[in-house]
Tab-separated table of C-alpha atoms in Angstrom:
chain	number	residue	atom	x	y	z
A	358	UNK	CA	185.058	90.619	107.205
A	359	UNK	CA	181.875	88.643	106.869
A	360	UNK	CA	178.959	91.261	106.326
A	361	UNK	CA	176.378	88.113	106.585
A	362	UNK	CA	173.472	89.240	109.314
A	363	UNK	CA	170.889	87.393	111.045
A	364	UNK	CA	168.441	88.789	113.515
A	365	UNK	CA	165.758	87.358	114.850
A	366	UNK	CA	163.300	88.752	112.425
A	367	UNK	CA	165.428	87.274	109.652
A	368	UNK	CA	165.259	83.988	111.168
A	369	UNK	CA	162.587	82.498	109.263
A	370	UNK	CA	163.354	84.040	106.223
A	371	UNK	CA	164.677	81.309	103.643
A	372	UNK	CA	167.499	83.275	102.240
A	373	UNK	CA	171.122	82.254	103.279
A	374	UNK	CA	172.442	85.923	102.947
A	375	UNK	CA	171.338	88.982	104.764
A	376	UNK	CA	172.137	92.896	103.531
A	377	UNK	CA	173.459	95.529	105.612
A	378	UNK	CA	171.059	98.729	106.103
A	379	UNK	CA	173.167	101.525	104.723
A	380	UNK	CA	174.250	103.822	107.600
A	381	UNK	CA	171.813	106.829	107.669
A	382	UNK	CA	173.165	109.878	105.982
A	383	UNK	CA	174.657	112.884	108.004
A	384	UNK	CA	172.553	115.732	109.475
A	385	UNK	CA	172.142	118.641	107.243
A	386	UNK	CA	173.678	121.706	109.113
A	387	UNK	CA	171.481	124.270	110.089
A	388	UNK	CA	170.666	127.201	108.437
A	389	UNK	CA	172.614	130.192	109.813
A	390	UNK	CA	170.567	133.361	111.468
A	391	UNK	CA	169.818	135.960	109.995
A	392	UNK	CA	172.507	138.615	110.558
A	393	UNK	CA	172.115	141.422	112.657
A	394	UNK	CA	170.807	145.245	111.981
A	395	UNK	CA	173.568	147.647	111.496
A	396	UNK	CA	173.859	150.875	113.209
A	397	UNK	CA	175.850	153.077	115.947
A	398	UNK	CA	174.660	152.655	118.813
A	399	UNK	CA	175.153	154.875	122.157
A	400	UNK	CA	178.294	153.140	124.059
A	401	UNK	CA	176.662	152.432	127.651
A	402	UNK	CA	178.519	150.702	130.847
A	403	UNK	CA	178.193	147.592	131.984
A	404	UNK	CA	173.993	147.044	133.912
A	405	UNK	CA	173.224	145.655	137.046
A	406	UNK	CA	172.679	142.297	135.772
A	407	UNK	CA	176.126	141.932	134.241
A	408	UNK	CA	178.100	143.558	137.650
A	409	UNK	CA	175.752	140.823	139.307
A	410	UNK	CA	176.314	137.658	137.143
A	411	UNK	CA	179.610	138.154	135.488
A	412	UNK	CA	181.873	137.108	138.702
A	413	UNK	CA	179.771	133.570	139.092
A	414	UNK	CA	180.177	133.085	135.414
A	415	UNK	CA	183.910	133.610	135.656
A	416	UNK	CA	183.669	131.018	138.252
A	417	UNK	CA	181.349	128.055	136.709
A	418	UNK	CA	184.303	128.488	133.813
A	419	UNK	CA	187.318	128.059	136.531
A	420	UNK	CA	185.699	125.240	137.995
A	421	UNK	CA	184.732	123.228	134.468
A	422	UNK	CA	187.986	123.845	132.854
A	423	UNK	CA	189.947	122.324	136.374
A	424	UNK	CA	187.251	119.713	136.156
A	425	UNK	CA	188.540	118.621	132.254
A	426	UNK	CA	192.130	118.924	133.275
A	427	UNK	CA	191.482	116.285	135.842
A	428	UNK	CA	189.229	114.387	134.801
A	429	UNK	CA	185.805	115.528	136.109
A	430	UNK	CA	184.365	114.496	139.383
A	431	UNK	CA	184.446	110.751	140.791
A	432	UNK	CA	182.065	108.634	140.089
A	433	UNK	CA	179.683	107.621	142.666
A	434	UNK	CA	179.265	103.798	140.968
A	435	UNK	CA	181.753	101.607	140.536
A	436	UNK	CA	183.228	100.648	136.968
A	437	UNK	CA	181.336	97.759	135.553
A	438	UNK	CA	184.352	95.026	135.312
A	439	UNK	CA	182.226	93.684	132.461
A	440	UNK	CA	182.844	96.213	129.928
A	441	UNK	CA	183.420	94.586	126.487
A	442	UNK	CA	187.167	94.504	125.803
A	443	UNK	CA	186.279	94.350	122.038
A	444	UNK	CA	183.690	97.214	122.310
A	445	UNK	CA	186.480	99.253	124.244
A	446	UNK	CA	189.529	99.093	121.874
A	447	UNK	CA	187.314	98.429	119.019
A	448	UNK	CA	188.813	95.535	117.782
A	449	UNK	CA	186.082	92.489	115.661
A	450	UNK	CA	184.261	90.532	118.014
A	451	UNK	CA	185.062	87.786	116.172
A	452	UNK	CA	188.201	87.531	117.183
A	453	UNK	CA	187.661	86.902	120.382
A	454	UNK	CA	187.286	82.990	120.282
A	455	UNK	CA	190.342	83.040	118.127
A	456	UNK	CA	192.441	84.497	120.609
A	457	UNK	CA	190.899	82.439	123.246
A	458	UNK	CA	191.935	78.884	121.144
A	459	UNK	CA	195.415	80.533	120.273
A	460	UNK	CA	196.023	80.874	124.244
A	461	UNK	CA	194.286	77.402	125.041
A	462	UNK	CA	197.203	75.850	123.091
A	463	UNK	CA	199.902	76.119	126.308
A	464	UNK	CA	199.424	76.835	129.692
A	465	UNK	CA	201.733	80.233	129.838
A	466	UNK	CA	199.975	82.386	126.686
A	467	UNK	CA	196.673	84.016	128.072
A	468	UNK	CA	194.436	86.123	125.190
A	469	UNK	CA	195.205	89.017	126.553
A	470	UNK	CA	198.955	88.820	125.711
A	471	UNK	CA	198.117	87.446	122.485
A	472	UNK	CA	195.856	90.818	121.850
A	473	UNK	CA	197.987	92.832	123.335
A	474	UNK	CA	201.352	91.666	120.663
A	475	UNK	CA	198.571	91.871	117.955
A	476	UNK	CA	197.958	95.669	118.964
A	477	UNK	CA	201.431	96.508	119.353
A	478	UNK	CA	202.801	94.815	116.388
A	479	UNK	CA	199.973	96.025	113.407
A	480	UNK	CA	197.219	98.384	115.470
A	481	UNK	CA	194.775	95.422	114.193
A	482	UNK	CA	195.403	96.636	110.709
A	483	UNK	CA	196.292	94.630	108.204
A	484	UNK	CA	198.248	96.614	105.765
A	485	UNK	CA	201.189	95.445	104.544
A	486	UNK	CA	204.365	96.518	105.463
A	487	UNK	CA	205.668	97.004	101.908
A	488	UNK	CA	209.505	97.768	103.994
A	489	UNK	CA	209.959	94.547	106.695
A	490	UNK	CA	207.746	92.270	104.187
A	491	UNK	CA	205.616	91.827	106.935
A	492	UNK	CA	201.660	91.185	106.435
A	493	UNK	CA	198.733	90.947	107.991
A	494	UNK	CA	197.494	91.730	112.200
A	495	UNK	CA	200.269	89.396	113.403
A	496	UNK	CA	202.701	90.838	110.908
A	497	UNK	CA	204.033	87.839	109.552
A	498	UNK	CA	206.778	87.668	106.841
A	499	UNK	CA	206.368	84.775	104.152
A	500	UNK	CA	209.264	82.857	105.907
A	501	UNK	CA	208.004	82.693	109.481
A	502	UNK	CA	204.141	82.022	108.041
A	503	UNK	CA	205.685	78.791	105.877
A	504	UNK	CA	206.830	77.738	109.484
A	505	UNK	CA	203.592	78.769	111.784
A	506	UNK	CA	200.914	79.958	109.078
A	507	UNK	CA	198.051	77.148	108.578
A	508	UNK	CA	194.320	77.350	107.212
A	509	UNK	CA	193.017	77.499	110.868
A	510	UNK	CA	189.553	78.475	110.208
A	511	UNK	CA	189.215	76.138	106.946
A	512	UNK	CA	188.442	78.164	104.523
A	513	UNK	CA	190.419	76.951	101.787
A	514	UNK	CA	193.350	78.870	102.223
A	515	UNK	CA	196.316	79.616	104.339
A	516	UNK	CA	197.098	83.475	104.549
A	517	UNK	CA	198.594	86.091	107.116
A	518	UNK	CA	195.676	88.560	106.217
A	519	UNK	CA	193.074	86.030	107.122
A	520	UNK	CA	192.807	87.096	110.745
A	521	UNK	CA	191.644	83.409	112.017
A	522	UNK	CA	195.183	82.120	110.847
A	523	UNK	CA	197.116	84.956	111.753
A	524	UNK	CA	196.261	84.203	115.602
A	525	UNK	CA	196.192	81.380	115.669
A	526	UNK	CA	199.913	80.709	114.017
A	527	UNK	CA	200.918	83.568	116.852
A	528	UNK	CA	199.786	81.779	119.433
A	529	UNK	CA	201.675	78.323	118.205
A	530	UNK	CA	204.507	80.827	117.534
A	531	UNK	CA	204.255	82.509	121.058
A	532	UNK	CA	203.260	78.359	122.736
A	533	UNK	CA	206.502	77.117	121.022
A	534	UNK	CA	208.552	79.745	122.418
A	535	UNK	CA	207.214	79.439	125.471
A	536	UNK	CA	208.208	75.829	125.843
A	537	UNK	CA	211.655	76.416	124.764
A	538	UNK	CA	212.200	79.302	127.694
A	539	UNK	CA	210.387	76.733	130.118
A	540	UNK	CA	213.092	74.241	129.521
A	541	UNK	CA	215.968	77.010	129.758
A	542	UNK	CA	214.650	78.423	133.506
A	543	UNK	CA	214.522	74.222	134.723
A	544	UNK	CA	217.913	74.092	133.691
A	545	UNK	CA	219.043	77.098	135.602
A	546	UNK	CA	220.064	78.763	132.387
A	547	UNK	CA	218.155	82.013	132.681
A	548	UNK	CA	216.010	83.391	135.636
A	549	UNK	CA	212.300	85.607	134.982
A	550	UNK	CA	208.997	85.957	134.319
A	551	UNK	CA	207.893	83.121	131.766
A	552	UNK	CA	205.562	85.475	129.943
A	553	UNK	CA	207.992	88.182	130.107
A	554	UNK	CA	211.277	85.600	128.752
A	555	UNK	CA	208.462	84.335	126.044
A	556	UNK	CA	207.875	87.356	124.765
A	557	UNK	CA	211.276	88.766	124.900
A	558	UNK	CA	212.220	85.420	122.674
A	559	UNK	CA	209.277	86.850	120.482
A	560	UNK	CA	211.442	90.281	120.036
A	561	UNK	CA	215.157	89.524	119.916
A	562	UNK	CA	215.063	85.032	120.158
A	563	UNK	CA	216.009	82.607	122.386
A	564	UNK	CA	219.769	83.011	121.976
A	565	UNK	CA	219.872	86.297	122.816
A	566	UNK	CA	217.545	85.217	125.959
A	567	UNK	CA	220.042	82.699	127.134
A	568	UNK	CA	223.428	84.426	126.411
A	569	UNK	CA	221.475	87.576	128.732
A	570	UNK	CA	220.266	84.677	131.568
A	571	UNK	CA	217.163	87.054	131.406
A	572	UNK	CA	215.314	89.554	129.631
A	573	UNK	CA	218.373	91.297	126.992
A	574	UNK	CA	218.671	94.917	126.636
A	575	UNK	CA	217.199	94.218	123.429
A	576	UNK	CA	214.147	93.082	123.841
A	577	UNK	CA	213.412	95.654	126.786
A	578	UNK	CA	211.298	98.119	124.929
A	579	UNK	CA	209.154	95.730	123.005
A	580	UNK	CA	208.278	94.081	126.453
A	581	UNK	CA	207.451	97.517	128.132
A	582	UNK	CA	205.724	98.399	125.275
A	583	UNK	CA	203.268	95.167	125.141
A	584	UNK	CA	202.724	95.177	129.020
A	585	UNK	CA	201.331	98.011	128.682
A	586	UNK	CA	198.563	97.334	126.367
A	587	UNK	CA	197.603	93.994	128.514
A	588	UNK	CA	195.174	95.778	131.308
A	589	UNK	CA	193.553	96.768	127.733
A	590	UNK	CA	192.658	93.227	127.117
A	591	UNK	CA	192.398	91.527	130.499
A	592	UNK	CA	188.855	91.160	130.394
A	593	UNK	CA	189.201	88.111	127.644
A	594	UNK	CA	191.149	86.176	130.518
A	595	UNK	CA	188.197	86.339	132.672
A	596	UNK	CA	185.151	83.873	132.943
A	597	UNK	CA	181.847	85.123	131.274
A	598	UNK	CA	179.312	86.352	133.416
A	599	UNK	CA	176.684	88.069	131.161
A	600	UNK	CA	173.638	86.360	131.384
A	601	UNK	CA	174.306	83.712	133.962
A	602	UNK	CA	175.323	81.083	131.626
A	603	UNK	CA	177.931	80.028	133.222
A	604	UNK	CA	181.545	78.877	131.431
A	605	UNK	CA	184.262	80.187	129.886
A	606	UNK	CA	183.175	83.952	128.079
A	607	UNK	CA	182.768	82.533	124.426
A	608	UNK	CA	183.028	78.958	124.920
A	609	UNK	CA	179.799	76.688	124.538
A	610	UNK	CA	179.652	73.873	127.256
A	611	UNK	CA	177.762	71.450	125.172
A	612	UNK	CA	178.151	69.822	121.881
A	613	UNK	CA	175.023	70.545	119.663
A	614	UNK	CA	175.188	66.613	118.641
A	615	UNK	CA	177.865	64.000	119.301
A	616	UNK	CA	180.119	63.195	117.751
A	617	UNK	CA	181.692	66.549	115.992
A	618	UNK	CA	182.390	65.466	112.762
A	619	UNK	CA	182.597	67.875	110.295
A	620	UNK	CA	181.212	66.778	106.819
A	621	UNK	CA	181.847	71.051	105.130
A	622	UNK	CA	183.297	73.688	107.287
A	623	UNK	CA	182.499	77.592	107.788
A	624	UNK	CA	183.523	79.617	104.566
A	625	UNK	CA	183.192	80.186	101.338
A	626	UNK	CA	181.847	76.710	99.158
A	627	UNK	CA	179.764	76.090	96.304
A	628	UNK	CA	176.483	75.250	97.358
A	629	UNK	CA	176.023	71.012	96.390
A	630	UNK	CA	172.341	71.810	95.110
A	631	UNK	CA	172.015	75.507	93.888
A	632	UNK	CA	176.001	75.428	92.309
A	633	UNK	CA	176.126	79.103	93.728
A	634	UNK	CA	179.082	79.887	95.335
A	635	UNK	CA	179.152	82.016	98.664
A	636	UNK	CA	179.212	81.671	102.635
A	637	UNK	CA	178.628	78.707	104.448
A	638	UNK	CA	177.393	80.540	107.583
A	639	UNK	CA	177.780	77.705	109.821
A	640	UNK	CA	179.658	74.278	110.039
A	641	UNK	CA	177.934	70.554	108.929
A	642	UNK	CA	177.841	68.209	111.470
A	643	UNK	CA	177.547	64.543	110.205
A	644	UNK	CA	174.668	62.521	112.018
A	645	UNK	CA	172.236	59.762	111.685
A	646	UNK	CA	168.629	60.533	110.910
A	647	UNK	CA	166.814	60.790	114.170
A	648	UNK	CA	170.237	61.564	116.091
A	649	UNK	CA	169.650	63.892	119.009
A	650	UNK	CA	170.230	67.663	118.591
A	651	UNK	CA	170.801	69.708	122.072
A	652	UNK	CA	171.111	73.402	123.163
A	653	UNK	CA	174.944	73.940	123.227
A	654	UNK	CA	174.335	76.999	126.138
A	655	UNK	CA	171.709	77.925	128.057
A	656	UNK	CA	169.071	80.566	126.573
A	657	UNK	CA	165.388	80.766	125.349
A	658	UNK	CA	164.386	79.964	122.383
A	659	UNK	CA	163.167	82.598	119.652
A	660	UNK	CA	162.554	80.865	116.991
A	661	UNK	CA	161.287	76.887	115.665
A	662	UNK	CA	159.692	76.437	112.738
A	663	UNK	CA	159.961	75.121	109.431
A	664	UNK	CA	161.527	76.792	106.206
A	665	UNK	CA	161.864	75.949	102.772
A	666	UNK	CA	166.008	76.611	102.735
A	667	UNK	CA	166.556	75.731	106.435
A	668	UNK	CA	164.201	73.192	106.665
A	669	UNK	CA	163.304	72.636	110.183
A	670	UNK	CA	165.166	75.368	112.234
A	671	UNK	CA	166.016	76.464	115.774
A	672	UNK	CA	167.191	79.550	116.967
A	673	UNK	CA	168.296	80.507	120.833
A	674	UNK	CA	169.004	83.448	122.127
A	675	UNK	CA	171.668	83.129	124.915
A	676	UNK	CA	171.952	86.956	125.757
A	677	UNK	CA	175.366	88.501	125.711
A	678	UNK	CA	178.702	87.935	125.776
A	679	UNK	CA	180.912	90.810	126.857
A	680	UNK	CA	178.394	93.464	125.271
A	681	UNK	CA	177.553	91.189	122.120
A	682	UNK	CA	174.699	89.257	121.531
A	683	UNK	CA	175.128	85.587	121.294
A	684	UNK	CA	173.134	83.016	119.253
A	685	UNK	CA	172.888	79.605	117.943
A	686	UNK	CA	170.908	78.244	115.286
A	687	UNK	CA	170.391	74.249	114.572
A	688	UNK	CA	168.608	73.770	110.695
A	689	UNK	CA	167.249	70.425	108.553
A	690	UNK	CA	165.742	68.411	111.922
A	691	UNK	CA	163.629	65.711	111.084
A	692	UNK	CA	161.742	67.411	114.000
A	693	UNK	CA	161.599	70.036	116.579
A	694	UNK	CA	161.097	69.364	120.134
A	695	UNK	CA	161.077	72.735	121.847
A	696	UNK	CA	158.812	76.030	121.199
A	697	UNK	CA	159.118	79.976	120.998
A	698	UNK	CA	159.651	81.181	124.432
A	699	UNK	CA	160.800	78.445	126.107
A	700	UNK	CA	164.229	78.560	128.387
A	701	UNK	CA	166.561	75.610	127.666
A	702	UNK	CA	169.576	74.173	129.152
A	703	UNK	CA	172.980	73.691	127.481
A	704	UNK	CA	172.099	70.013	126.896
A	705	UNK	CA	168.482	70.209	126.700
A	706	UNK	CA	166.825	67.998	123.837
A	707	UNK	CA	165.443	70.518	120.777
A	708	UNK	CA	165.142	68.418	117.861
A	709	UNK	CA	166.396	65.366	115.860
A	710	UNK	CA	168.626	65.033	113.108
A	711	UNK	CA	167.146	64.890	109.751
A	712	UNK	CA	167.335	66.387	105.876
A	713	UNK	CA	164.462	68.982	105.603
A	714	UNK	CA	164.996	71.601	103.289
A	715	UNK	CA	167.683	72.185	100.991
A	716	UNK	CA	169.820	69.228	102.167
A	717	UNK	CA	171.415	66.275	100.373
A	718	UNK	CA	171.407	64.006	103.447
A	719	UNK	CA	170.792	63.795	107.029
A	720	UNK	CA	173.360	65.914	109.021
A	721	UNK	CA	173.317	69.297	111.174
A	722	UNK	CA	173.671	72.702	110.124
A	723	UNK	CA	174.960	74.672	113.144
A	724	UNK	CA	175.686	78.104	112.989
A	725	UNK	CA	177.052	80.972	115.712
A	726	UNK	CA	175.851	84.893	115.304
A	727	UNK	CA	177.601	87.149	117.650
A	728	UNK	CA	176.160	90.324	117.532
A	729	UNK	CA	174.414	89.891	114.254
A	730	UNK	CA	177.142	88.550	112.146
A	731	UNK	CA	177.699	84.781	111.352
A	732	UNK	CA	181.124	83.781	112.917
A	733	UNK	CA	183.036	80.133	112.879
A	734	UNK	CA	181.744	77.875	115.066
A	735	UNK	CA	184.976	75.903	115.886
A	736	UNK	CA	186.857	77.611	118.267
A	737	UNK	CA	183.465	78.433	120.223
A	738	UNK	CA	183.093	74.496	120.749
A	739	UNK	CA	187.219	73.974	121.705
A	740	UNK	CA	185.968	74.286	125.334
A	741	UNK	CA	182.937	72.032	125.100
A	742	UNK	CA	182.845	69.964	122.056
């Protein structure tokens, strides 16, 4: 889990790495009361008051204990159908675009089936299963990763705990499957529900699928079982619509320059001038000196200035995404060509290409922070780069 931070306070701050405030301490409890005076006192019936209040107090009670059997009262507004699927099952936002390029691979796999096996296989945990040999979210064993593991987010390493790889190698897993069920229902050879004959070749395999024409016996309760967690997850099938930016939720429509060619990706790397080694929070994009640099989503710009790390930096602020705040940052321009406060197109001109700062050459450092953590730009440009 990357516990890098930028806000926009820290955006002109030179340093690459950000600290997390320490979570404030718990509440001391109070002091108890004092306790009361002893002594006998005279036994005395119940007063007015009490023959008076005591039969609407016995009712307030009925009526708020049938109230938390049934789940209180309606609610007079509707439920917002943006609610943040990641907020709600508490799972890292930064899986989110993962799942999305996982499910962008074939046309049947959508990321809510993808979240929904990763929830029903592992919980999102990544503990091993010391028993099956399985590892990581996706539960992978080292056989089926040395067929479908890869180092998807390119961090120097292939692993089934690296949660990047681990959906992604599901969803070619899950895509591959799919294809091979496809091919079965055009010949005639078994009859369903693609998702549903994908998934149950997921649980029990594709022979069992096509000696049952359908859905086995076997693979019955794993299906139930993952259908059921889908509504869960639904929301990361539908488009964004927090902040009218239009687009795919978590895609960005336009490359930040052209073309994408990645001279050192997001990860850990020795830095080429300081020799320290630690996070590269964003991806380098190779360019020409002067090249054009543009807004890769729409948003206003909070920051654009020039540091001694970053060089000449821009930050935009393109509101949320599904609950979490979503911004871009473009560093070493040769120049800036937009200012503080000013609302920009995806597309729209900020800067040129250059080697200001703590660079070896001209190219573009381009960097994603959703909700205040540095995440891997890749799979955010699949849709638009």
């Amino acid at each position: 889990m990357n516990d890098e931070r930028l806000t926009v306070a820290d955006a002109a701050v030179d340093a690459d790495e950000r600290q997390q405030e320490h979570p404030a301490g718990p509440e001391r409890p109070k002091q108890p009361g004092q306790p009361e005076q002893a002594g006998k006192r005279k036994r005395r019936g119940p007063g007015f008051f009490t023959l008076l209040l005591l039969p609407g107090l016995v009712t307030v009670t009925g009526v708020a204990a049938f109230l938390a059997l049934t789940g209180g009262l309606p609610s007079p507004w509707p439920e917002d159908s943006g609610t943040n699927p990641a907020a709600a099952v508490d799972i890292d936002p930064s899986y989110v675009p993962w799942l999305r390029k996982a499910a962008s691979a074939c046309t049947i796999l959508e990321p809510s089936v993808l979240a929904a096996q990763i929830d029903q296989l592992s919980g999102w945990s990544d503990d091993t299963d010391a028993l099956s040999g399985q590892k990581g979210i996706a539960a992978f064993t080292d056989t089926e990763w040395r067929i479908w593991g890869r180092d998807d987010d390119g961090n120097g390493h292939s692993s089934p705990r690296d949660p990047a790889d681990a959906i992604m190698a599901l969803g070619r897993q899950d895509c591959s499957l799919a294809e091979k069920v496809t091919e079965l229902r055009t010949e005639g050879r078994v009859n369903g529900d693609l998702v549903d004959l994908t998934l149950a070749a997921y649980s029990s395999g594709t022979d069992a699928v096509t000696k049952a024409g359908r859905v086995p016996p076997t693979a019955r309760t794993y299906l139930a079982e993952v259908e059921a967690l889908i509504p869960r997850y639904e929301a990361l099938d539908r488009a964004d619509s927090g902040g009218g930016t239009g687009g795919a939720a978590g895609a960005l429509p336009a490359a930040p320059v052209s073309p994408l060619t990645i001279t050192s990706p997001y990860g850990s790397r020795e830095h080429p001038l300081t020799g320290v080694t630690k996070l590269h929070t964003g991806v380098d994009f190779a360019a020409p000196q002067g090249a054009r640099v543009v807004a890769a989503r729409r948003g206003r710009v909070v920051f654009a200035a020039s540091t001694s790390a970053y060089g000449n930096r821009v930050v935009i602020d393109h509101g949320t995404i599904e609950g979490k705040r979503l911004e871009t940052t473009y560093s070493h321009l040769s120049s800036l060509e937009t200012a503080v406060g000013q609302a920009v197109e995806a597309g729209a001109p900020i800067g040129r290409v250059g080697s200001t700062g703590l660079s070896t050459g001209p190219h573009l450092h381009f960097e994603v922070v959703l909700d205040g953590y540095y995440t891997d730009p890749r799979p955010w440009l699949v849709a638009g780069g």
